[in-house]
CSV table of C-alpha atoms in Angstrom, one decimal:
chain,number,residue,atom,x,y,z
A,278,MET,CA,-6.5,81.5,-168.4
A,279,LEU,CA,-6.6,83.4,-171.7
A,280,GLN,CA,-4.0,81.1,-173.2
A,281,ARG,CA,-6.3,78.1,-172.5
A,282,LEU,CA,-9.2,79.9,-174.0
A,283,ASN,CA,-7.2,80.6,-177.1
A,284,ILE,CA,-6.2,76.9,-177.3
A,285,LEU,CA,-9.9,75.9,-177.1
A,286,MET,CA,-10.8,78.4,-179.9
A,287,ARG,CA,-8.1,77.0,-182.1
A,288,CYS,CA,-9.0,73.4,-181.5
A,289,TRP,CA,-12.7,73.8,-181.9
A,290,PRO,CA,-13.4,77.0,-183.8
A,291,VAL,CA,-16.9,76.2,-185.0
A,292,SER,CA,-18.1,74.9,-181.7
A,293,PHE,CA,-16.6,77.9,-179.9
A,294,ALA,CA,-18.3,80.2,-182.5
A,295,CYS,CA,-21.6,78.5,-182.0
A,296,GLY,CA,-21.5,78.7,-178.2
A,297,THR,CA,-20.4,82.3,-178.0
A,298,ALA,CA,-22.9,83.4,-180.7
A,299,ALA,CA,-25.7,81.7,-178.8
A,300,VAL,CA,-24.7,83.4,-175.5
A,301,LYS,CA,-24.4,86.8,-177.3
A,302,THR,CA,-27.7,86.6,-179.1
A,303,THR,CA,-29.7,85.3,-176.2
A,304,SER,CA,-28.3,87.8,-173.7
A,305,ALA,CA,-28.7,90.7,-176.2
A,306,ASP,CA,-32.4,89.9,-176.7
A,307,MET,CA,-32.9,89.6,-173.0
A,308,MET,CA,-31.3,93.0,-172.5
A,309,VAL,CA,-33.3,94.6,-175.2
A,310,GLN,CA,-36.6,93.2,-173.8
A,311,THR,CA,-35.9,94.3,-170.3
A,312,CYS,CA,-33.9,97.5,-170.7
A,313,ILE,CA,-35.1,99.1,-173.9
A,314,GLU,CA,-38.6,97.7,-174.4
A,315,LYS,CA,-39.2,97.6,-170.6
A,316,ARG,CA,-41.2,94.4,-170.7
A,317,GLU,CA,-42.5,93.0,-167.5
A,318,GLU,CA,-42.1,89.4,-168.8
A,319,LEU,CA,-39.6,88.1,-171.3
A,320,ASP,CA,-41.0,86.8,-174.6
A,321,VAL,CA,-39.4,83.4,-174.2
A,322,HIS,CA,-40.2,82.3,-177.7
A,323,ARG,CA,-38.4,85.3,-179.1
A,324,THR,CA,-35.4,84.7,-176.9
A,325,VAL,CA,-35.2,81.0,-177.9
A,326,ALA,CA,-35.4,82.1,-181.6
A,327,PHE,CA,-32.5,84.4,-181.1
A,328,GLY,CA,-30.5,81.8,-179.2
A,329,LEU,CA,-31.1,79.1,-181.8
A,330,PHE,CA,-30.3,81.5,-184.7
A,331,GLY,CA,-27.2,82.6,-182.9
A,332,PHE,CA,-26.0,79.0,-182.3
A,333,GLY,CA,-26.8,77.7,-185.7
A,334,TRP,CA,-26.4,80.5,-188.2
A,335,MET,CA,-24.4,83.2,-186.5
A,336,GLY,CA,-22.0,80.6,-185.0
A,337,GLY,CA,-21.7,77.8,-187.5
A,338,GLY,CA,-23.1,79.3,-190.7
A,339,GLN,CA,-21.4,82.6,-190.6
A,340,TYR,CA,-18.1,80.9,-189.6
A,341,CYS,CA,-18.4,79.2,-193.0
A,342,VAL,CA,-19.3,82.4,-194.8
A,343,TYR,CA,-16.7,84.7,-193.3
A,344,VAL,CA,-13.9,82.4,-192.5
A,345,LYS,CA,-14.1,80.0,-195.5
A,346,LEU,CA,-16.3,81.2,-198.3
A,347,LEU,CA,-15.5,84.9,-198.6
A,348,PRO,CA,-11.7,84.4,-198.3
A,349,TRP,CA,-12.0,81.6,-200.9
A,350,LEU,CA,-13.9,83.9,-203.3
A,351,LEU,CA,-11.7,86.9,-202.7
A,352,PRO,CA,-8.4,85.7,-201.2
A,353,ALA,CA,-6.4,88.9,-201.5
A,354,ARG,CA,-6.0,91.2,-198.5
A,355,THR,CA,-6.4,94.4,-200.4
A,356,LEU,CA,-8.9,97.3,-200.3
A,357,PRO,CA,-10.7,96.1,-203.5
A,358,ALA,CA,-11.0,92.6,-202.1
A,359,THR,CA,-12.3,93.9,-198.8
A,360,LEU,CA,-14.8,96.1,-200.5
A,361,GLY,CA,-15.9,93.1,-202.6
A,362,LYS,CA,-16.4,91.0,-199.4
A,363,VAL,CA,-18.5,93.8,-197.9
A,364,ILE,CA,-20.6,94.1,-201.1
A,365,LEU,CA,-21.2,90.3,-201.2
A,366,ASP,CA,-22.1,90.3,-197.6
A,367,GLN,CA,-24.4,93.3,-197.5
A,368,PHE,CA,-26.1,92.8,-200.9
A,369,GLY,CA,-26.1,89.0,-201.1
A,370,HIS,CA,-25.6,87.2,-197.9
A,371,VAL,CA,-27.6,89.4,-195.5
A,372,PRO,CA,-30.8,90.0,-197.5
A,373,PHE,CA,-30.9,86.6,-199.2
A,374,VAL,CA,-29.4,84.2,-196.7
A,375,PHE,CA,-29.1,85.7,-193.2
A,376,MET,CA,-32.5,87.3,-193.0
A,377,PRO,CA,-34.5,84.4,-194.5
A,378,ILE,CA,-32.8,81.9,-192.2
A,379,PHE,CA,-33.6,84.1,-189.2
A,380,TYR,CA,-37.3,84.5,-190.3
A,381,CYS,CA,-37.5,80.7,-190.7
A,382,VAL,CA,-36.1,80.0,-187.2
A,383,ASP,CA,-38.5,82.7,-185.8
A,384,GLY,CA,-41.4,81.1,-187.6
A,385,TRP,CA,-40.5,77.7,-186.4
A,386,VAL,CA,-40.2,78.8,-182.7
A,387,GLN,CA,-43.5,80.7,-183.0
A,388,GLY,CA,-45.2,77.6,-184.3
A,389,GLN,CA,-46.0,79.1,-187.7
A,390,ALA,CA,-45.9,77.6,-191.1
A,391,VAL,CA,-42.2,78.3,-191.5
A,392,LEU,CA,-41.8,79.1,-195.2
A,393,ASP,CA,-45.1,81.2,-195.4
A,394,TYR,CA,-44.1,83.1,-192.3
A,395,ALA,CA,-40.5,83.7,-193.6
A,396,ARG,CA,-41.8,84.9,-197.0
A,397,GLN,CA,-44.4,87.2,-195.4
A,398,LYS,CA,-41.8,88.7,-193.0
A,399,TRP,CA,-39.2,89.1,-195.8
A,400,ASN,CA,-41.7,90.8,-198.1
A,401,SER,CA,-42.9,93.2,-195.4
A,402,GLU,CA,-39.7,93.9,-193.5
A,403,ILE,CA,-36.6,93.4,-195.7
A,404,VAL,CA,-36.4,97.0,-197.1
A,405,GLU,CA,-36.6,98.6,-193.6
A,406,THR,CA,-34.3,96.0,-192.1
A,407,MET,CA,-31.7,96.4,-194.8
A,408,ILE,CA,-31.8,100.2,-194.5
A,409,ALA,CA,-31.2,100.0,-190.8
A,410,ASN,CA,-28.4,97.4,-191.4
A,411,TRP,CA,-26.7,99.6,-193.9
A,412,LYS,CA,-26.8,102.6,-191.6
A,413,LEU,CA,-24.9,100.5,-189.1
A,414,TRP,CA,-22.4,98.7,-191.4
A,415,LEU,CA,-21.9,101.0,-194.4
């Protein structure tokens, strides 16, 4: 069973990454809404935003960033190269690519003017979001 799964991952790495990321982000949002926020009803628009973002960016986009781009920019497998990848990720990719794409998807699903919504969310939330992110990853 695991051998077959491994073959599928090797044959279709981007498709597999998209599918697993969509499942993870959708289920994580549903769990947060029901278990942490204790909502009576799911915010379906929010869950759809997380699922689409997971499928598109966290699956396909981040596959390109982490598996192709960063190793191409810093191919060595050394501590300095690893630190360089972390710095590029946390101070370039996350605040200026990852979060704006998420805000655009969120705005689109919510029926907002996408770029205006994303700009407003980024301006009002990026500092707090990045501090929380750095507490987790750095």
